[in-house]
CSV table of C-alpha atoms and ligand atoms in Angstrom, one decimal:
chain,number,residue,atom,x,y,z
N,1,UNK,CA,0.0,0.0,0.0
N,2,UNK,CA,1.3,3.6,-0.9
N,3,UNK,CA,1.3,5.9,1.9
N,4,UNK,CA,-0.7,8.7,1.0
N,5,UNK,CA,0.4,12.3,2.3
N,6,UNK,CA,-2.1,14.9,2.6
N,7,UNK,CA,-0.2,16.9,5.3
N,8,UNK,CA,1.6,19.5,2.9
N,9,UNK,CA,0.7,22.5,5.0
N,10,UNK,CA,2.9,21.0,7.7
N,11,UNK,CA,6.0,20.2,5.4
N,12,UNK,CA,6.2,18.8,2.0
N,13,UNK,CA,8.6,15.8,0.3
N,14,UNK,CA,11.4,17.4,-1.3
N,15,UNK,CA,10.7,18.1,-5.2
N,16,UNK,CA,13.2,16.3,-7.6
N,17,UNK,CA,14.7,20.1,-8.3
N,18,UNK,CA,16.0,20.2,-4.9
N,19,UNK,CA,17.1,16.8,-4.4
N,20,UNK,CA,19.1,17.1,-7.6
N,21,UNK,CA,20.6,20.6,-5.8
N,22,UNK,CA,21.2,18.8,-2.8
N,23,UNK,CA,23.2,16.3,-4.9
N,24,UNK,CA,25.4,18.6,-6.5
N,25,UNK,CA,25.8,21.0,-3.3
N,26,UNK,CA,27.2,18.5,-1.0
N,27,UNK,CA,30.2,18.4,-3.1
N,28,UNK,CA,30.5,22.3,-2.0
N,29,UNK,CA,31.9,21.9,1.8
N,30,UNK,CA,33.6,25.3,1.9
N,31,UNK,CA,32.8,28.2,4.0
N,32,UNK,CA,30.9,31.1,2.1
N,33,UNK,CA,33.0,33.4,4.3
N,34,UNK,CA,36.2,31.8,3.0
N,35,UNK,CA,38.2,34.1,1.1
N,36,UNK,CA,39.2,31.2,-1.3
N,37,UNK,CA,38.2,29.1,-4.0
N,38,UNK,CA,36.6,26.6,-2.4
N,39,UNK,CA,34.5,29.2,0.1
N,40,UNK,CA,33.6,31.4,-3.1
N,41,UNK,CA,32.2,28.0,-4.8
N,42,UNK,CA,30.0,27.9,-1.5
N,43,UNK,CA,29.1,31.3,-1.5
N,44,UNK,CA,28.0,31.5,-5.3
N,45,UNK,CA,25.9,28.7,-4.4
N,46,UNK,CA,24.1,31.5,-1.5
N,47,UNK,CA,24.3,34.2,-4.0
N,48,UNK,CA,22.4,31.8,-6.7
N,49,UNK,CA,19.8,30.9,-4.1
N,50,UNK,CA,19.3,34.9,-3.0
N,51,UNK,CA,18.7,35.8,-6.4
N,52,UNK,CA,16.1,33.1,-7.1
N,53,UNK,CA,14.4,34.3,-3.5
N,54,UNK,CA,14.0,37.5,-4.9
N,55,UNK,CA,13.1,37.1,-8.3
N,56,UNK,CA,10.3,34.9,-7.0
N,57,UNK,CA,9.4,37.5,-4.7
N,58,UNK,CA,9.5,39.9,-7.2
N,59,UNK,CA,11.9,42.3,-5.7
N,60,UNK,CA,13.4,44.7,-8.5
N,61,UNK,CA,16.7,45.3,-8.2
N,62,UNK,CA,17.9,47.4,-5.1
N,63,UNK,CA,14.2,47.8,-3.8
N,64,UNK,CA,15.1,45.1,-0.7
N,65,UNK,CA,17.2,42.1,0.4
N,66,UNK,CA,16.6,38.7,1.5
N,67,UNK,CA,18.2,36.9,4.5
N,68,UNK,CA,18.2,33.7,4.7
N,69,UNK,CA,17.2,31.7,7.8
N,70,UNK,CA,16.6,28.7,9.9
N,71,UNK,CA,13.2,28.8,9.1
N,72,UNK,CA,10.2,30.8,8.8
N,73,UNK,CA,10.0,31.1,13.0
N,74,UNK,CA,13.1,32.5,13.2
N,75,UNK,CA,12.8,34.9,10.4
N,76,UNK,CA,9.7,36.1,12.5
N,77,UNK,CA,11.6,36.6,15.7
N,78,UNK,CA,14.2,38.1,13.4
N,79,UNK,CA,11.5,40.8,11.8
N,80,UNK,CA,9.3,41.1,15.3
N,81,UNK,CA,12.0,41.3,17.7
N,82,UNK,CA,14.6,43.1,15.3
N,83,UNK,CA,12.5,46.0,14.7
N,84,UNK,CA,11.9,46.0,18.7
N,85,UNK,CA,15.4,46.3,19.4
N,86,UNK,CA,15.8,49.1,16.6
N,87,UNK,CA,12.9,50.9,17.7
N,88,UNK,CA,13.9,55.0,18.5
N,89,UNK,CA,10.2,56.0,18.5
N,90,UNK,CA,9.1,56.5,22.3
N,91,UNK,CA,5.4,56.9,21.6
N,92,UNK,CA,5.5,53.9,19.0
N,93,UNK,CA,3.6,51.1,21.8
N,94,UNK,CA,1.3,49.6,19.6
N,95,UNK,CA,1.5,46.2,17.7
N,96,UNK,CA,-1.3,45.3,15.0
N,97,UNK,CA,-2.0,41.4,14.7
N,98,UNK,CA,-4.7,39.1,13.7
N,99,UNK,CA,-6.4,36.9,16.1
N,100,UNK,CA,-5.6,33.7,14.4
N,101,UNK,CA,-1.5,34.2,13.4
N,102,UNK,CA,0.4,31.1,13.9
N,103,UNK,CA,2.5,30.5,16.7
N,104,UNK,CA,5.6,32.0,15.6
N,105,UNK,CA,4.2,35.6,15.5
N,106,UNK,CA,2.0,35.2,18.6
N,107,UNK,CA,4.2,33.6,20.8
N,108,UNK,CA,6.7,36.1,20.1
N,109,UNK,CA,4.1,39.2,20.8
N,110,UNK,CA,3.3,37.4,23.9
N,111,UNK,CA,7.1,37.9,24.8
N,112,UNK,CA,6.9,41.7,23.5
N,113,UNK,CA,3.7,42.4,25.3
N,114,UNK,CA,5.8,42.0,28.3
N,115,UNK,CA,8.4,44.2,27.0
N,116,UNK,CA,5.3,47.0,27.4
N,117,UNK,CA,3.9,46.8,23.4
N,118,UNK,CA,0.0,46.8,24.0
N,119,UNK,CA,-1.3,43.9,21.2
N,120,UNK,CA,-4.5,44.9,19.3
N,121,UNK,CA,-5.6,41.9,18.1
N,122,UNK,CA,-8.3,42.2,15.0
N,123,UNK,CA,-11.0,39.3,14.2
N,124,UNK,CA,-11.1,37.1,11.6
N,125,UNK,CA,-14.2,35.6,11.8
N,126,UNK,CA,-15.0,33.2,9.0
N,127,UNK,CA,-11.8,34.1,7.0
N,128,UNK,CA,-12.3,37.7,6.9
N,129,UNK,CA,-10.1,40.5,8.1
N,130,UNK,CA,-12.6,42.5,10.0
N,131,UNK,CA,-12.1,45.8,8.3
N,132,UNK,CA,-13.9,48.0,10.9
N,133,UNK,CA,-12.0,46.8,13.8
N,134,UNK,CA,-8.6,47.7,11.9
N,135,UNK,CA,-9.9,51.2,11.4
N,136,UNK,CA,-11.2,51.2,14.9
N,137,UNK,CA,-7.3,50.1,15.8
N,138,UNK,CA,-5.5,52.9,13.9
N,139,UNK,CA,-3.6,55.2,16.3
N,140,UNK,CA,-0.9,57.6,15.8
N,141,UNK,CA,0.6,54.8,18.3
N,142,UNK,CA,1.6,52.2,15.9
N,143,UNK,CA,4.4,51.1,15.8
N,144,UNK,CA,4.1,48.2,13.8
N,145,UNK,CA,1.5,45.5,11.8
N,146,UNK,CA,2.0,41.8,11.4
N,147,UNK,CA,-0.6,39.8,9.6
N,148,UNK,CA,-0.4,36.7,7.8
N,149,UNK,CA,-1.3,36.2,4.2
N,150,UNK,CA,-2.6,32.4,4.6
N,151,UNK,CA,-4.0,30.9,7.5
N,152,UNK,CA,-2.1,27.7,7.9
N,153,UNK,CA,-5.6,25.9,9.4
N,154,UNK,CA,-8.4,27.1,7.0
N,155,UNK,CA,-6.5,28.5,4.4
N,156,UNK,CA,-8.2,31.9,4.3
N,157,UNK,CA,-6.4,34.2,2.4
N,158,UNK,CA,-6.8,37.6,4.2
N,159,UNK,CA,-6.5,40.9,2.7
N,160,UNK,CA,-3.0,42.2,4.0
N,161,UNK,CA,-2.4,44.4,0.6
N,162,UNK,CA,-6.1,46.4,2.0
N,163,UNK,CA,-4.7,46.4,5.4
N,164,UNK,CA,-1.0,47.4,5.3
N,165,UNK,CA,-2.1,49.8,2.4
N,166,UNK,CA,-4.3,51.8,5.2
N,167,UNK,CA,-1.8,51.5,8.0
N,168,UNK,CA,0.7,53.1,5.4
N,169,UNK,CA,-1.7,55.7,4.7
N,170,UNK,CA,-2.9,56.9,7.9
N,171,UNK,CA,0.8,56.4,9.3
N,172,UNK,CA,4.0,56.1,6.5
N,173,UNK,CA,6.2,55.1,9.9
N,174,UNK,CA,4.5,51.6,10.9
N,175,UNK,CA,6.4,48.9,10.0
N,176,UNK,CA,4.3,46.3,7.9
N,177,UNK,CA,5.4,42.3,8.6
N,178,UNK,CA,3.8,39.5,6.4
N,179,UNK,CA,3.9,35.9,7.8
N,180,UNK,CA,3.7,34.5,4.3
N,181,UNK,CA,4.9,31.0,4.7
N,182,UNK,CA,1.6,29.4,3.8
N,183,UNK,CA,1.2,31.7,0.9
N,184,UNK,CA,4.7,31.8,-0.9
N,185,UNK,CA,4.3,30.6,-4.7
N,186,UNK,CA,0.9,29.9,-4.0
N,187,UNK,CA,-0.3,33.1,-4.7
N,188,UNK,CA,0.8,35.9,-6.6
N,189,UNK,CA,2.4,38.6,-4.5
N,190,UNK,CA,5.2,41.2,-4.3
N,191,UNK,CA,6.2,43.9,-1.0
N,192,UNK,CA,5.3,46.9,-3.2
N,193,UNK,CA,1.8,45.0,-4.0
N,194,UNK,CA,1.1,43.8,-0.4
N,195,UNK,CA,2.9,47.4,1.3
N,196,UNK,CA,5.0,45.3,3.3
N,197,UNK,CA,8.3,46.2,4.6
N,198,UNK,CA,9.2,42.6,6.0
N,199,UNK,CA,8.2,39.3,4.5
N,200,UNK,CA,8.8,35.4,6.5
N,201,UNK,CA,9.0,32.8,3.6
N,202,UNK,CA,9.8,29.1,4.4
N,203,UNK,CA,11.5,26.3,2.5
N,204,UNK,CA,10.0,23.2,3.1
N,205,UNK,CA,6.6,24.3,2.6
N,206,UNK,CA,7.2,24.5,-1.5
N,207,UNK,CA,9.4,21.0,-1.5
N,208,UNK,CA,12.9,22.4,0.0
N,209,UNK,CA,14.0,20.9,2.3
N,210,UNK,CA,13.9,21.3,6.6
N,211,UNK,CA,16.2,23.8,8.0
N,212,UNK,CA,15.8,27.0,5.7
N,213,UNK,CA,13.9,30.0,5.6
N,214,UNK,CA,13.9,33.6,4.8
N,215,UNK,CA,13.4,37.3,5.5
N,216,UNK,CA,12.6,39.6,2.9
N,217,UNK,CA,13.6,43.6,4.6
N,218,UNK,CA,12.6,46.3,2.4
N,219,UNK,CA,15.9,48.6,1.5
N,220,UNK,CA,14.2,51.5,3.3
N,221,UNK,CA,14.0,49.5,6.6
N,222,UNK,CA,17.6,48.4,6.2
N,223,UNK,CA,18.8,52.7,5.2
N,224,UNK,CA,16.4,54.1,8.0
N,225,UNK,CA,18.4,51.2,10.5
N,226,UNK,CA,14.6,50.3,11.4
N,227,UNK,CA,15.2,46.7,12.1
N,228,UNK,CA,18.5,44.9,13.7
N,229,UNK,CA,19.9,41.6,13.4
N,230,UNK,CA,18.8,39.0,15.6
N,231,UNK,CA,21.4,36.8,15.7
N,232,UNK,CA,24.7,38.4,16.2
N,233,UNK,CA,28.5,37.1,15.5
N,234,UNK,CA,30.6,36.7,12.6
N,235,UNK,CA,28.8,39.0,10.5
N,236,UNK,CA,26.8,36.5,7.9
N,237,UNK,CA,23.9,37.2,5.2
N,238,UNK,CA,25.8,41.2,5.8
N,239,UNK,CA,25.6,41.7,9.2
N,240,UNK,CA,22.0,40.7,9.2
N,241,UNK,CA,21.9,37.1,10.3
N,242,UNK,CA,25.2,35.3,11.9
N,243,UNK,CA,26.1,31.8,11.9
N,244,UNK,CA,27.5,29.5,9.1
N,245,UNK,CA,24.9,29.6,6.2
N,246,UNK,CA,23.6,26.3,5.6
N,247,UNK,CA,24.8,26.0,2.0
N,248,UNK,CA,23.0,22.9,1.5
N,249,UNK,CA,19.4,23.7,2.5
N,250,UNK,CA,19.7,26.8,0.7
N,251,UNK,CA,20.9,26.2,-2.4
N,252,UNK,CA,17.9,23.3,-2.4
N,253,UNK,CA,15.7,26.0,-1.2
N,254,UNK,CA,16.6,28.3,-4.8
N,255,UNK,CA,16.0,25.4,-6.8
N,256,UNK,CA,12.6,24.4,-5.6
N,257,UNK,CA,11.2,27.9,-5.9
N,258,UNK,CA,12.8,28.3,-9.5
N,259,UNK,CA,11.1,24.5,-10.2
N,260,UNK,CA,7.7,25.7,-9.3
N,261,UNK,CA,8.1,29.5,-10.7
N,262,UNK,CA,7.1,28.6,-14.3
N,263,UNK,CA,4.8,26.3,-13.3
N,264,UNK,CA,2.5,28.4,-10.9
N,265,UNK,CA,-0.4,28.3,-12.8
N,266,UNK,CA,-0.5,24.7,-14.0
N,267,UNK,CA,0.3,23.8,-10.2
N,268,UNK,CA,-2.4,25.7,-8.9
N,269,UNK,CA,-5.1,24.3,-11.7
N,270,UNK,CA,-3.9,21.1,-10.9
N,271,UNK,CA,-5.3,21.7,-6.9
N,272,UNK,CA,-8.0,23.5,-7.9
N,273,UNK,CA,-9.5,20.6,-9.5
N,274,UNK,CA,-8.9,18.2,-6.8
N,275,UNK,CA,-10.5,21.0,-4.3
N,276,UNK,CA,-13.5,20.9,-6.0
N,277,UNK,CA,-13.4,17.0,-6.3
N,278,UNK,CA,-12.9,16.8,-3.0
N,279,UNK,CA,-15.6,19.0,-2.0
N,280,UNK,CA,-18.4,16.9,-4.5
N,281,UNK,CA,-17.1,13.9,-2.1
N,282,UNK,CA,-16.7,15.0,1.2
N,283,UNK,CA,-20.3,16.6,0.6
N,284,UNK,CA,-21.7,13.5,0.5
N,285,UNK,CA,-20.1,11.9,3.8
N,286,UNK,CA,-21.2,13.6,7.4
N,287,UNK,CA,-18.7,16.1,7.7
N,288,UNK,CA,-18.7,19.8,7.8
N,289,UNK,CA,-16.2,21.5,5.3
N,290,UNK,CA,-15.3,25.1,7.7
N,291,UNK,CA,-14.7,26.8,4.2
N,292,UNK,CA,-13.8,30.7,4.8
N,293,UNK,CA,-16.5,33.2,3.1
N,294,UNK,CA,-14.1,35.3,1.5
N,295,UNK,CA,-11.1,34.0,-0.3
N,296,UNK,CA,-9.0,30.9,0.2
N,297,UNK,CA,-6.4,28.5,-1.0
N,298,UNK,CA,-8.0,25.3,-2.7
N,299,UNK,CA,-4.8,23.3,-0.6
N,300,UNK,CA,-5.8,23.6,2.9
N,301,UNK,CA,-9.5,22.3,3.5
N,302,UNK,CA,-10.3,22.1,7.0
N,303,UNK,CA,-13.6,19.7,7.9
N,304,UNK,CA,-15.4,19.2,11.1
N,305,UNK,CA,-16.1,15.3,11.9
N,306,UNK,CA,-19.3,15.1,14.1
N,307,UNK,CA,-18.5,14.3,17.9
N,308,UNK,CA,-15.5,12.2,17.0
N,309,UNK,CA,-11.8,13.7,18.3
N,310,UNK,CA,-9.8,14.8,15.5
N,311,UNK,CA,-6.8,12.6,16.7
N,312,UNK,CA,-8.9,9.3,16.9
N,313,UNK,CA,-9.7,9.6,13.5
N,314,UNK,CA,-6.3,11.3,12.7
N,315,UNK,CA,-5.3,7.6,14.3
N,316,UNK,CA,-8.0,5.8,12.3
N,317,UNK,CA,-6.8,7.0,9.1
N,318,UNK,CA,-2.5,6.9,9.7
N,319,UNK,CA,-3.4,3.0,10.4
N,320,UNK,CA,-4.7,3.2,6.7
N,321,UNK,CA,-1.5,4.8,5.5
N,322,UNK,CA,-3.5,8.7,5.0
N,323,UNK,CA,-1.4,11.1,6.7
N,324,UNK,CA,-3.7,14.7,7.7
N,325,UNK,CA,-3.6,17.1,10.5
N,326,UNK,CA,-5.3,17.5,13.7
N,327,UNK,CA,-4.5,21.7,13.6
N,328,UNK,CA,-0.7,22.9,12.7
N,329,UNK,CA,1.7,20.9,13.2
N,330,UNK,CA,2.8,23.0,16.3
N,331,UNK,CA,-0.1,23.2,18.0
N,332,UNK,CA,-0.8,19.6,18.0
N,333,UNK,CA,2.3,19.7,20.4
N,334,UNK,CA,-0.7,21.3,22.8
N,335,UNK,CA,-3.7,20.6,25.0
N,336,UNK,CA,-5.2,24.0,24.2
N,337,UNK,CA,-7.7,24.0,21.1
N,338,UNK,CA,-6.6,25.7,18.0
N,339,UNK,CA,-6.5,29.6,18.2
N,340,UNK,CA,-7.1,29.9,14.3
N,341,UNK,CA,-10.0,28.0,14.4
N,342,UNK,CA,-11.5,29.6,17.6
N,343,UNK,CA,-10.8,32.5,15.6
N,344,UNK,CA,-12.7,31.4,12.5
N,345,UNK,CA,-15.8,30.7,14.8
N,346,UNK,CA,-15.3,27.4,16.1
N,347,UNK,CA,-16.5,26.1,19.0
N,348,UNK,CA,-13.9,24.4,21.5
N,349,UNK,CA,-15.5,21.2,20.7
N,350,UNK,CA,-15.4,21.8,17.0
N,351,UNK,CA,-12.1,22.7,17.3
N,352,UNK,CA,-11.3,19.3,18.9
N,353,UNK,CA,-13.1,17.4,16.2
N,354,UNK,CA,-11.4,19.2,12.9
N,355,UNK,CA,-9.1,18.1,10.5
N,356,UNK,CA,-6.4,19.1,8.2
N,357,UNK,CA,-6.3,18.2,4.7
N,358,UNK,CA,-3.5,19.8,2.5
N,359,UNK,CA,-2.9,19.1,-0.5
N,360,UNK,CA,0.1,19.4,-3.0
N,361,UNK,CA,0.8,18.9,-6.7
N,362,UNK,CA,1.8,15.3,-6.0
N,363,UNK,CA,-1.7,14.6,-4.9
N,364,UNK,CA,-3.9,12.4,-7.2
N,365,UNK,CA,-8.0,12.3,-7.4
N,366,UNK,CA,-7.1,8.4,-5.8
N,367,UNK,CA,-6.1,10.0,-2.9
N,368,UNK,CA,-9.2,11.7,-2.0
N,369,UNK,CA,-10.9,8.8,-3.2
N,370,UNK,CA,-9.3,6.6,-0.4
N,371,UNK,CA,-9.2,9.6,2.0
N,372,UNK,CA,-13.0,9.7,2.0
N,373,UNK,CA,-13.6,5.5,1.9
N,374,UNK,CA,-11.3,5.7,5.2
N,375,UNK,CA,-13.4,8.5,6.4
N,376,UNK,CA,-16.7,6.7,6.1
N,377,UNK,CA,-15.7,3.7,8.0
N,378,UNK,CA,-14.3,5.9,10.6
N,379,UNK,CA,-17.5,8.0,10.8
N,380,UNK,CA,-19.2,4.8,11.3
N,381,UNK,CA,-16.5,2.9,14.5
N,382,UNK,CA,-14.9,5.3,16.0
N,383,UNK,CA,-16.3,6.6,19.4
N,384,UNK,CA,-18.5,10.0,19.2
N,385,UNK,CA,-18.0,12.2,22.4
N,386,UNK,CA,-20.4,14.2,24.4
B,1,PLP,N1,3.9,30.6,9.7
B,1,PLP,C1,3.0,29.8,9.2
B,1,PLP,C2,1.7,30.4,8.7
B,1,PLP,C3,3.2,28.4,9.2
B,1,PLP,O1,2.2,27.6,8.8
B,1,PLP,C4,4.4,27.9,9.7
B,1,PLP,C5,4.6,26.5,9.8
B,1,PLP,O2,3.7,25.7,9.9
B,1,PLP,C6,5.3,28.8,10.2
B,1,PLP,C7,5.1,30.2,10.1
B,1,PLP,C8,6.7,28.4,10.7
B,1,PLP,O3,7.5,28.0,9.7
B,1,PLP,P1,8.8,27.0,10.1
B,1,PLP,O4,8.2,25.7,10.3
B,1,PLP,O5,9.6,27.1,8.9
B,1,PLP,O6,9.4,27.6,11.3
């Protein structure tokens, strides 16, 4: 039996691009910050990888840099706590969020609420960035706005261009952060289109591998000094991020974005149809599909199973070789129901009873086909709560 893995908004298999890169870039074991032949060799293999990032992000020449990561968490410290450490602005207090960011961005506002930022939090109920409440927020206090383009649970897409585009206008000195990990080549975006000084990418969500990730900083933030490294030492990634690069995951992480750039649209068509097949077929099995009322990406579809725990049948179907989610793949680390979904509208109990499917391009209409026959039998054994 093949093992069938529909958990691609918690990581992905490595695409063929990057395991060919990964090949080819072990052979590289210099240092980038050698001054000799064998540390250039490693460094053009960064340099390749940075230009790929950017072109993929769009970023025309001298408008920003990209710094290359860990992963997406640590770029988000890097942006969220960077800018804290730069910050001149006495009067700048406030921090603008969403309700439903994932842990990364929360956790470390929880950490900077204690440093005295007051956190305004605004609602995303079903999907949708409430738009009132963001006016209601705006204050001459602001000191900065992190909102995520995709919601890693539902896969609500929420309108960060409308939002930062406001912020900028009512106050030109916020700082705008995009958590866009879920979003990155899924959707078509650049910082000038989204008004974002700071963008989080991550590489094993697109088929790189584990262990790299990236922050876009806008060339005004890095003039103006607005944000400061994070990590400090030998100097790395210029001065912004310290530590050996990891060559290896980076150079992998340039070739799965340039493998997928030309093929965004056929990629996306490809998921799109197997969304809507998998909507026709889930529709007609006793689940509830929590699909956000404004936009989404057809990857993520989050469902509600009637009274049965989402990790029984998370159990149920791993047994059967299908591989989903019980909420992201951090928070099923905790006893607490999912923020995102409470967010969404959720009750607690919902929250406990919903699944994860994500899909990728390597997914096949089989898949869902067995997904849903696993379901069914499931719906039908597994133990309903109160
Ligand atoms: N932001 C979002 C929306 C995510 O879904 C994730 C991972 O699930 C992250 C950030 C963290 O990325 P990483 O696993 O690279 O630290």
């Amino acid at each position: 039996m093949r093992d069938i893995y529909m958990d691609n908004s918690a990581t992905t298999p490595l695409s063929k691009a990057a395991k060919d890169k990964i090949s080819e870039a072990v052979e590289v074991f210099g240092n980038p910050s050698s001054l000799h032949s064998a540390g250039q060799a490693a460094q053009k293999l960064v340099d390749e990888a940075r230009a790929r990032l950017l072109s993929a992000l769009g970023v025309r020449q001298r408008q920003g840099s990209f710094v290359f990561t860990s992963c997406g968490t640590e770029a988000t410290s890097f942006a969220l706590f960077g800018c804290a450490y730069a910050k001149t602005r006495r009067d700048a207090t406030r921090i603008l969020t969403t309700d439903s960011e994932h842990p990364s961005v929360a956790r470390a506002l929880d950490r900077l609420s204690l440093d005295g930022f007051e956190i305004v939090k605004i609602p995303t109920k079903n999907g949708v960035l409430d738009k009132e409440a963001l006016k209601k927020a705006l204050d001459k206090k602001i000191f900065l706005a992190t909102f995520m383009l995709v919601n890693n649970e539902t896969g609500a897409i929420y309108d960060v261009a409308g939002a930062f585009a406001e912020i900028k206008r009512a106050y030109p000195n916020a700082i705008t952060h995009c958590d866009a990990v879920q979003g990155f080549m899924k959707l078509p975006f650049t910082p000038t289109a989204l008004h974002a000084d700071l963008i989080t990418v991550s590489g094993h969500k697109l088929h790189a591998p584990k262990g790299v990730g990236g922050l876009y900083i806008s060339a005004e933030m890095l003039k103006a000094k607005k944000i400061v490294p994070f990590l400090v030492g030998g100097g790395q990634e210029s001065g912004m991020r310290s530590g050996t690069e990891n060559v290896i995951g980076i150079s992998a992480f340039g070739a799965a974005v340039n493998d997928i750039m030309g093929r965004r649209a056929e990629i996306s068509k490809k998921i799109s149809k197997l969304r809507e097949y998998a909507e026709e077929k889930l529709s007609k099995i006793d689940v509830r599909i929590n699909r956000p009322s404004g936009e989404y990406l057809p990857s993520i579809i989050n469902i509600t199973l009637p009274s049965i725990k989402s990790e029984t049948m998370l159990h149920h179907l791993s047994a059967d070789g299908i591989y989903v989610s019980s909420g992201s793949a951090c928070s099923s680390h905790s006893a607490h129901p999912s923020e995102s979904l409470i967010a969404f509208g959720l009750t607690p109990k919902e929250a406990d009873c919903s699944l994860r499917i994500s899909l990728s391009e390597y997914n096949e209409k089989e898949d869902i086909d067995a997904l849903v026959a696993s379901l069914s039998v499931g719906l039908e054994r597994l133990v309903r709560i109160r």
